[in-house]
Coordinates of C-alpha atoms and ligand atoms in Angstrom, one line a residue:
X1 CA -48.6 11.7 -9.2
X2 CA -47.2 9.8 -6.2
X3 CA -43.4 10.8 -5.0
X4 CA -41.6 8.1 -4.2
X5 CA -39.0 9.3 -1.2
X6 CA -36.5 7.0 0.5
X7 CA -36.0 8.6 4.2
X8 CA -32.3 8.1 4.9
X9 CA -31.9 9.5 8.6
X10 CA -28.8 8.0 9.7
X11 CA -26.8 8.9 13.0
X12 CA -26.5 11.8 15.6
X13 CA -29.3 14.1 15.0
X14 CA -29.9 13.0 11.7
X15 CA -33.0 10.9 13.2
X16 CA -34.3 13.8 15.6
X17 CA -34.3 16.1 12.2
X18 CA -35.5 13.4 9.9
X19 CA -38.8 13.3 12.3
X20 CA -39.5 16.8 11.9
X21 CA -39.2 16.5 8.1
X22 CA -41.6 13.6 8.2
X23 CA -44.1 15.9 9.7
X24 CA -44.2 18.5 6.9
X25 CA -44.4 16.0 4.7
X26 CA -47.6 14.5 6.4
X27 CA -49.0 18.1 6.3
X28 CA -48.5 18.8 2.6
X29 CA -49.8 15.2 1.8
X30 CA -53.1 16.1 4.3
X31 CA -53.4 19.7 3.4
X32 CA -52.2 19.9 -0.7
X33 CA -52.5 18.4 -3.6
X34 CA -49.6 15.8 -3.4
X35 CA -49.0 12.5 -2.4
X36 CA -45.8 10.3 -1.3
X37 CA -44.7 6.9 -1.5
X38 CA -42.6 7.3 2.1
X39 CA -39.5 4.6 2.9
X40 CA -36.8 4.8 5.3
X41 CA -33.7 2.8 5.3
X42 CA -30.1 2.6 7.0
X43 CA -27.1 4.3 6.3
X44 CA -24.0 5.0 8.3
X45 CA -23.0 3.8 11.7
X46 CA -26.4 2.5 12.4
X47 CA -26.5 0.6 9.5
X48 CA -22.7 -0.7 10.0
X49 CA -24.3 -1.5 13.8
X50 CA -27.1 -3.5 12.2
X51 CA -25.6 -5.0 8.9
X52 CA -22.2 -5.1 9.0
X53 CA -22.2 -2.4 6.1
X54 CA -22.5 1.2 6.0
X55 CA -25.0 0.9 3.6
X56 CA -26.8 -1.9 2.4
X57 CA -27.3 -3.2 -1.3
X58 CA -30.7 -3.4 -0.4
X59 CA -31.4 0.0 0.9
X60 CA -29.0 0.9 -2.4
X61 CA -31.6 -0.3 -4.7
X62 CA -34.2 1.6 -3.4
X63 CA -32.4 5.1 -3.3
X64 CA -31.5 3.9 -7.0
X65 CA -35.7 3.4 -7.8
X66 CA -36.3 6.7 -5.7
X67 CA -37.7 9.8 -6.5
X68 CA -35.4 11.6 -3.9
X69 CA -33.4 10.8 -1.3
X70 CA -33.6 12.6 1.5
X71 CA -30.6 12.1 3.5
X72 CA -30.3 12.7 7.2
X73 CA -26.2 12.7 8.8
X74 CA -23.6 9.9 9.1
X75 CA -20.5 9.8 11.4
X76 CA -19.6 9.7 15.2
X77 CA -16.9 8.8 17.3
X78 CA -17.3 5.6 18.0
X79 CA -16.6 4.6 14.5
X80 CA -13.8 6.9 14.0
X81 CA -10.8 4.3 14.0
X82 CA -13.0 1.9 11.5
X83 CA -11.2 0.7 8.7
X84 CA -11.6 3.0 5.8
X85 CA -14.4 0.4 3.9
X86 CA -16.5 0.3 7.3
X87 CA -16.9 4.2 8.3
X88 CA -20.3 5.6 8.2
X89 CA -19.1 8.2 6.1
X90 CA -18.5 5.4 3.2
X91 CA -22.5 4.7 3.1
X92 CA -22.6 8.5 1.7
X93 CA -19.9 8.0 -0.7
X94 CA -21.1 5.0 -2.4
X95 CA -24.5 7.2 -2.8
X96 CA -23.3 9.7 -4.4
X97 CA -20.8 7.2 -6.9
X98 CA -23.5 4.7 -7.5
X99 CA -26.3 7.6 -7.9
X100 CA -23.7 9.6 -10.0
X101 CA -24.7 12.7 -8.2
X102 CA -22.1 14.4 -9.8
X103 CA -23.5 18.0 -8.8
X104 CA -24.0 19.1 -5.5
X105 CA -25.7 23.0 -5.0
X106 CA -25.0 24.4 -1.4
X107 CA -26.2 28.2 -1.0
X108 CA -25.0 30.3 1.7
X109 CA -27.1 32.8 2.4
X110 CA -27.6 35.0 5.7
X111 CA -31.4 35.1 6.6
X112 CA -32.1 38.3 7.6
X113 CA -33.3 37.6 10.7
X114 CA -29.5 36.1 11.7
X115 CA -27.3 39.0 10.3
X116 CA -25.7 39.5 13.6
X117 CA -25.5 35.4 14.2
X118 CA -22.4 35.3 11.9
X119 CA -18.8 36.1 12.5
X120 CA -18.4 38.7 10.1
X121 CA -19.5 42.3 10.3
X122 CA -23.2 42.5 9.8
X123 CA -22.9 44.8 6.5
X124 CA -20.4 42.3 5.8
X125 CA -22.9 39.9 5.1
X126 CA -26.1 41.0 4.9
X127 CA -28.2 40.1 2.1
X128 CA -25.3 36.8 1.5
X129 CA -26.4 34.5 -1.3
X130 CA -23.9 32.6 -2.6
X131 CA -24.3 29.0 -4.2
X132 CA -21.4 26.6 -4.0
X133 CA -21.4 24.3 -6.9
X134 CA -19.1 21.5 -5.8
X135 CA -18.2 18.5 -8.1
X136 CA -19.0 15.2 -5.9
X137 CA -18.3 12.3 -8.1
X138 CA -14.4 12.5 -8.9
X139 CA -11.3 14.4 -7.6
X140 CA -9.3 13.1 -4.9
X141 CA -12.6 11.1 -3.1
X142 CA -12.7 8.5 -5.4
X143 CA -9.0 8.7 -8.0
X144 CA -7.0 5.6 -7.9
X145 CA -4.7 4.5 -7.0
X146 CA -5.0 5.0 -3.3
X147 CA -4.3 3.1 -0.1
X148 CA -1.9 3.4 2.7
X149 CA 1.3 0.6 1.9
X150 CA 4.1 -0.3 3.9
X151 CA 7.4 0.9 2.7
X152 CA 10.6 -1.9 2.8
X153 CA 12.9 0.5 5.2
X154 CA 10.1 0.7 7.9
X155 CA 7.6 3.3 8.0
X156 CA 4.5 3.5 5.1
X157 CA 3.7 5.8 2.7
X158 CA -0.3 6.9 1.8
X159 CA -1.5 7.6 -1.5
X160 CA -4.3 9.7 -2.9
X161 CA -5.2 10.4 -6.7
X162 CA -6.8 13.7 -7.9
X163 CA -8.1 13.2 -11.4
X164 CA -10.9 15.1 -13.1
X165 CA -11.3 13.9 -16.8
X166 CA -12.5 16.7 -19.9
X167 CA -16.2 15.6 -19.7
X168 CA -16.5 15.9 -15.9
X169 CA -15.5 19.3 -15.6
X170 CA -17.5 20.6 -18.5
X171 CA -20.4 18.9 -17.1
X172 CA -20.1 20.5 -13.8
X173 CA -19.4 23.7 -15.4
X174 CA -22.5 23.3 -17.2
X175 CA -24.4 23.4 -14.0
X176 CA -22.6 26.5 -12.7
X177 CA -23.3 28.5 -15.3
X178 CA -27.0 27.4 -16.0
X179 CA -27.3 28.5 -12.0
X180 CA -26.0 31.4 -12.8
X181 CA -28.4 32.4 -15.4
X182 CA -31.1 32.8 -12.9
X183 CA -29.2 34.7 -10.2
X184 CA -27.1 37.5 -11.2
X185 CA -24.8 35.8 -14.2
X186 CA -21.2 35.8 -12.4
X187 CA -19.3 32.0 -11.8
X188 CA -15.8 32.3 -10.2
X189 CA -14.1 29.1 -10.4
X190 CA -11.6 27.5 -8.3
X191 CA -8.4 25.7 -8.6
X192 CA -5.3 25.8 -7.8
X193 CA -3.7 25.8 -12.0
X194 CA 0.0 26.9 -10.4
X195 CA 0.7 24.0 -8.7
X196 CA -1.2 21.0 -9.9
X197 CA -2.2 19.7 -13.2
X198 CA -5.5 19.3 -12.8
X199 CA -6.2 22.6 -12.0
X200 CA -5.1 23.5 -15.3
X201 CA -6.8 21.7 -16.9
X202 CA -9.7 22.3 -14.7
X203 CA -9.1 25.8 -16.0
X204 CA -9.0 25.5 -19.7
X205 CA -12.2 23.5 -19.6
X206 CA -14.4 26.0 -17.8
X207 CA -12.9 28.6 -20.1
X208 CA -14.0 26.5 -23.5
X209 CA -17.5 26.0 -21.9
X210 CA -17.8 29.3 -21.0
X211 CA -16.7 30.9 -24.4
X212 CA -18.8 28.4 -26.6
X213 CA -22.0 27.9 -24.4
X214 CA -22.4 30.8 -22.3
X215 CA -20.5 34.0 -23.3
X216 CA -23.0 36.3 -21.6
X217 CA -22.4 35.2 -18.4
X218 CA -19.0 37.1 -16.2
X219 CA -16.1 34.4 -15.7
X220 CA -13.8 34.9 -12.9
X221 CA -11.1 32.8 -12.4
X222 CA -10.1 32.4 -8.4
X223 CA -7.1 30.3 -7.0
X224 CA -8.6 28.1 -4.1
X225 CA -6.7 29.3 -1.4
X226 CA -7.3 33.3 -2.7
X227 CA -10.9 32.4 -2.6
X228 CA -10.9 31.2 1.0
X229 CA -9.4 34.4 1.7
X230 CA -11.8 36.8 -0.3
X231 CA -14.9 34.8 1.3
X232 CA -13.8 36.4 4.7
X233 CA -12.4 39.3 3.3
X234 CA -15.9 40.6 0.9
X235 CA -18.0 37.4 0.3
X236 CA -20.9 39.3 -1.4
X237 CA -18.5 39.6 -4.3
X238 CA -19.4 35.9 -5.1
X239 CA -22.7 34.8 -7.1
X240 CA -21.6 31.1 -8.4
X241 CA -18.5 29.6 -7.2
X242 CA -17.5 26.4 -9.1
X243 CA -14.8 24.1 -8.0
X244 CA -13.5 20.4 -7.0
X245 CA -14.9 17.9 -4.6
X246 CA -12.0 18.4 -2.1
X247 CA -12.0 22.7 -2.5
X248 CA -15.9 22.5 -2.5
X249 CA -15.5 20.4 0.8
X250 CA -13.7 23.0 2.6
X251 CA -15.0 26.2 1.0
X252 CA -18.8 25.2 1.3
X253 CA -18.3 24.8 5.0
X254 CA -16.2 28.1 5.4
X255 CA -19.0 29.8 3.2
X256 CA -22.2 28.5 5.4
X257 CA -20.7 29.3 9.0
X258 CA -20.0 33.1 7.6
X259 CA -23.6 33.2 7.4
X260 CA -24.1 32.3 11.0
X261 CA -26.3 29.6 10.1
X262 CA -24.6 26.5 9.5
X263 CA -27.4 24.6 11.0
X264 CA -30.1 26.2 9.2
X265 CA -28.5 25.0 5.4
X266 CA -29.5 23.1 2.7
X267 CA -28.3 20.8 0.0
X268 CA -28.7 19.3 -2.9
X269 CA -27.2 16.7 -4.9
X270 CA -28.2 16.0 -8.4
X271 CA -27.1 13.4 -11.5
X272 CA -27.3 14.1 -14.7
X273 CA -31.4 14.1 -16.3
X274 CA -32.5 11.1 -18.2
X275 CA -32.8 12.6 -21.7
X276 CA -36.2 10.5 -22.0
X277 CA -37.8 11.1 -18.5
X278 CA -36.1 14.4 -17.9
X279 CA -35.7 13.4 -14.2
X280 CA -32.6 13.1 -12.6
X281 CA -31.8 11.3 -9.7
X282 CA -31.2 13.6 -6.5
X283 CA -30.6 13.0 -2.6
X284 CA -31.2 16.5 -0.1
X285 CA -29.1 16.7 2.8
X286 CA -28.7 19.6 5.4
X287 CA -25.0 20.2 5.1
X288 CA -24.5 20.4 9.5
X289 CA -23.4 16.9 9.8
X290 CA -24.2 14.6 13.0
X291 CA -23.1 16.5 15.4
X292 CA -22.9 13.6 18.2
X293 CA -22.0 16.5 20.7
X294 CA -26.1 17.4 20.6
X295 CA -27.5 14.3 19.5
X296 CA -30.9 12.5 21.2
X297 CA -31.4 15.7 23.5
X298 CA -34.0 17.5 21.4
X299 CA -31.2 20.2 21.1
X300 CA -31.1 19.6 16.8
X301 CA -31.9 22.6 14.3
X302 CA -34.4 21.1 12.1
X303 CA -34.3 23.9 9.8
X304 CA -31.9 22.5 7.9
X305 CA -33.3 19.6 7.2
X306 CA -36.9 21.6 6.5
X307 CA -35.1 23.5 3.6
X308 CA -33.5 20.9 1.8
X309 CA -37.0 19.2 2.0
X310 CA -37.8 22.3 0.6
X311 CA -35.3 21.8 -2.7
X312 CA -36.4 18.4 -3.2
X313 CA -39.9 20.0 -4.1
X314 CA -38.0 22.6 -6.5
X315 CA -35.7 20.8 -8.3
X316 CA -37.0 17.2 -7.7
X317 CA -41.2 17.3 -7.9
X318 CA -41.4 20.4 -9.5
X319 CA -43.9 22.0 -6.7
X320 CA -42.4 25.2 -6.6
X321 CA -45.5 26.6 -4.7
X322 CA -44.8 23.9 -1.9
X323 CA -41.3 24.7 -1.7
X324 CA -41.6 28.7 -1.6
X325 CA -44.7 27.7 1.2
X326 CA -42.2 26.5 3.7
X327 CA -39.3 28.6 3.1
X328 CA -41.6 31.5 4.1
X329 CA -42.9 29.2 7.3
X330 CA -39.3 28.9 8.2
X331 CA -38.9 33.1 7.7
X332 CA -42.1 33.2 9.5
X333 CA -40.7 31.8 12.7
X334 CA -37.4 33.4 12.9
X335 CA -39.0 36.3 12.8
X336 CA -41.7 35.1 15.6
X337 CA -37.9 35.3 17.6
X338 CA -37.9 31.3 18.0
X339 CA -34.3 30.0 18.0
X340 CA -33.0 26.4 18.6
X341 CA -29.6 26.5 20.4
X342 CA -26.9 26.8 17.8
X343 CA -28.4 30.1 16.8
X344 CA -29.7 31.7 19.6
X345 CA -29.1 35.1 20.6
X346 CA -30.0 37.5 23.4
X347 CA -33.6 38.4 23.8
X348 CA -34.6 35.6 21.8
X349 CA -37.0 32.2 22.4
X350 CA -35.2 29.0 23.0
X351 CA -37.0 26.3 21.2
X352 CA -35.9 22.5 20.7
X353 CA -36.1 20.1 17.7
X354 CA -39.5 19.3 18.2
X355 CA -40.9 22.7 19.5
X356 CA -39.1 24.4 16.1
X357 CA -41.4 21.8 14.4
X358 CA -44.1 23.0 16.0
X359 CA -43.8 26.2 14.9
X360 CA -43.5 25.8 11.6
X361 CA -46.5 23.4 11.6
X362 CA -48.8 26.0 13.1
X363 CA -47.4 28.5 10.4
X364 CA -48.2 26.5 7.6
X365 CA -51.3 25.1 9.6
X366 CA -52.3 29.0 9.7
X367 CA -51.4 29.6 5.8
X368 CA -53.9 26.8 4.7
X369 CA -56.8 28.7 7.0
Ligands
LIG401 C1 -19.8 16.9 3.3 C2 -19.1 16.0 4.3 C3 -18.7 14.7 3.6 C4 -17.6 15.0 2.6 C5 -18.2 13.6 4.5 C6 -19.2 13.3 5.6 C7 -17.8 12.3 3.8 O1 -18.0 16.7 4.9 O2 -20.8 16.4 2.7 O3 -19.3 18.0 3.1 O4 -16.4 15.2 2.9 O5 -18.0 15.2 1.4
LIG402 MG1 -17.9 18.7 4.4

């Protein structure tokens, strides 16, 4: 069977890391038994640059007919004071709405070979795997109303809407817990219940799930700001952590730099399966961003970017084998002591974007000997 992938690589290093994923996907198609159906589109300032839109309804429809997405990074300053409609940032909004990607997994965990990268004491973190399950489709991103209106008296007042209906919590729940059947069985959710509504009933609707459809698992209720707390004060207490699309936001990031390797993270974002097909439609993205600071200097991690590859064979293609193959390639080479820039440490090998691609190239080219 062919996989149909729509390359999304966007702007800042989301092209330089996009390349590098290109090239393991040329290996696997020249040295396994898989094939791909490869596109690329625009998305993001680029495509805004050469559209007028930050993402086509062209380039829509095929992310729509795709097997997986695999999204690169949107954003940079020079589109900072766009109107709200025309930032790059709206290209991977209307992707996830339009997609209904309504479930988006981000693990944090510390590789081994970057225990003293992070922050944190090393024993602090050692052995760190936590997955983030972050509802993308509702909360405050998308509510109405909101807008920014000018007041009578002078001055303006801005409004955003947080609203989470019964059916898209318990769906999101769902997720969590199902998650958490295959790691150790623990979901904390998170939400503020004591000061807004719909953490309340955020909180009553994880419960019902829980206590219907998964009683064995542990459930741990967590207020959002105590959880930012405890994720610096003992993260490895966490397993699953379930929560909004505004907390997830904020607590995925905090939760991937306390493994000192925010550029070596995956994602992935997933709808709900077609009850016919059993597919579901799913984008990858490496959760760093664009980082315009670094981009177009061969200075990019492509790690990132290589793992969430690597999810879009697990979840997506259901090549397991392929997946657990390039995780251990990527293992393979921090442990060789090659380091791109944001994670390099004394004594170690200063790579770039492409020589990290390299690397893992000749690992995997090594593995198939
Ligand atoms: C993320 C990013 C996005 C978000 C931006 C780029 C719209 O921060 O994926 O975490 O806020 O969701
Ligand atoms: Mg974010």
């Amino acid at each position: 069977m062919t996989a149909k992938l729509l390359l999304l690589p966007g702007d800042g290093i989301g092209p330089e890391v996009t390349v590098q994923v290109r090239r393991v996907i040329d290996w696997l198609a020249a040295n396994r038994d898989l094939s791909f159906d490869l596109d690329e589109d625009l998305v993001g300032g680029i495509s805004l640059e050469k559209t007028g839109e930050p993402i086509t309804d062209a380039a829509m429809d095929k992310a729509m007919a795709a097997d997986a997405v695999l999204f690169g990074a949107v954003g940079g300053p020079q589109w900072d004071k766009n109107a709200f409609d025309k930032k790059p940032e709206r290209g991977l909004l209307r992707l996830r709405k339009d997609m209904e990607l309504f479930a988006n997994l981000r693990p944090a965990l510390c590789f081994p070979a970057l225990t003293d990268a992070s922050s944190l004491k090393p024993e602090l973190v050692s052995g760190l795997d936590i997955m983030i399950v972050r509802e993308l489709t509702g909360g405050v991103y998308f509510g109405e109303p909101r807008g920014i209106e000018k007041l009578a008296g002078g001055g303006r007042k801005a409004v955003d809407t947080q609203l989470y209906t019964t059916d898209e919590v318990r769906r999101i729940a769902r997720v969590a817990f199902e998650l958490a059947g295959k790691r150790k069985g623990h979901v904390h959710s998170a939400e503020k219940s004591n000061v807004m509504h719909t953490g309340v009933l955020w909180r009553e609707e994880v419960t019902h799930i829980h206590d219907t459809e998964f009683k064995d698992m542990k459930l741990t209720h967590i207020l959002a700001d105590n959880c930012a707390m405890q994720l610096v004060r003992n993260p490895k207490q966490f397993d699953v952590i379930v929560t909004d699309n505004l907390f997830g936001d904020i607590l995925s990031d905090e939760a991937a730099m306390l493994t000192g390797s925010l550029g070596m993270l995956p994602s992935a974002s997933l709808g709900a399966k077609d009850p016919v097909s059993g597919k579901a439609r799913a984008l990858y993205e490496p959760i760093h961003g664009s980082a315009p600071d670094i981009a177009g200097r061969n200075l990019a991690n492509p790690i990132a970017a290589i793992l969430s590859f690597a999810m879009c064979l697990r979840y997506s293609l259901n090549h397991e084998a392929e997946a657990a193959l390039l995780e251990s390639a990527v293992a393979a080479v921090l442990d060789q002591g090659l380091r791109t820039g944001d994670i390099m440490q004394p004594g170690k090998t200063q790579v770039g974007t492409t020589g990290m691609g390299d690397a893992i190239l000749k690992v995997l080219d090594a593995a198939a000997r």
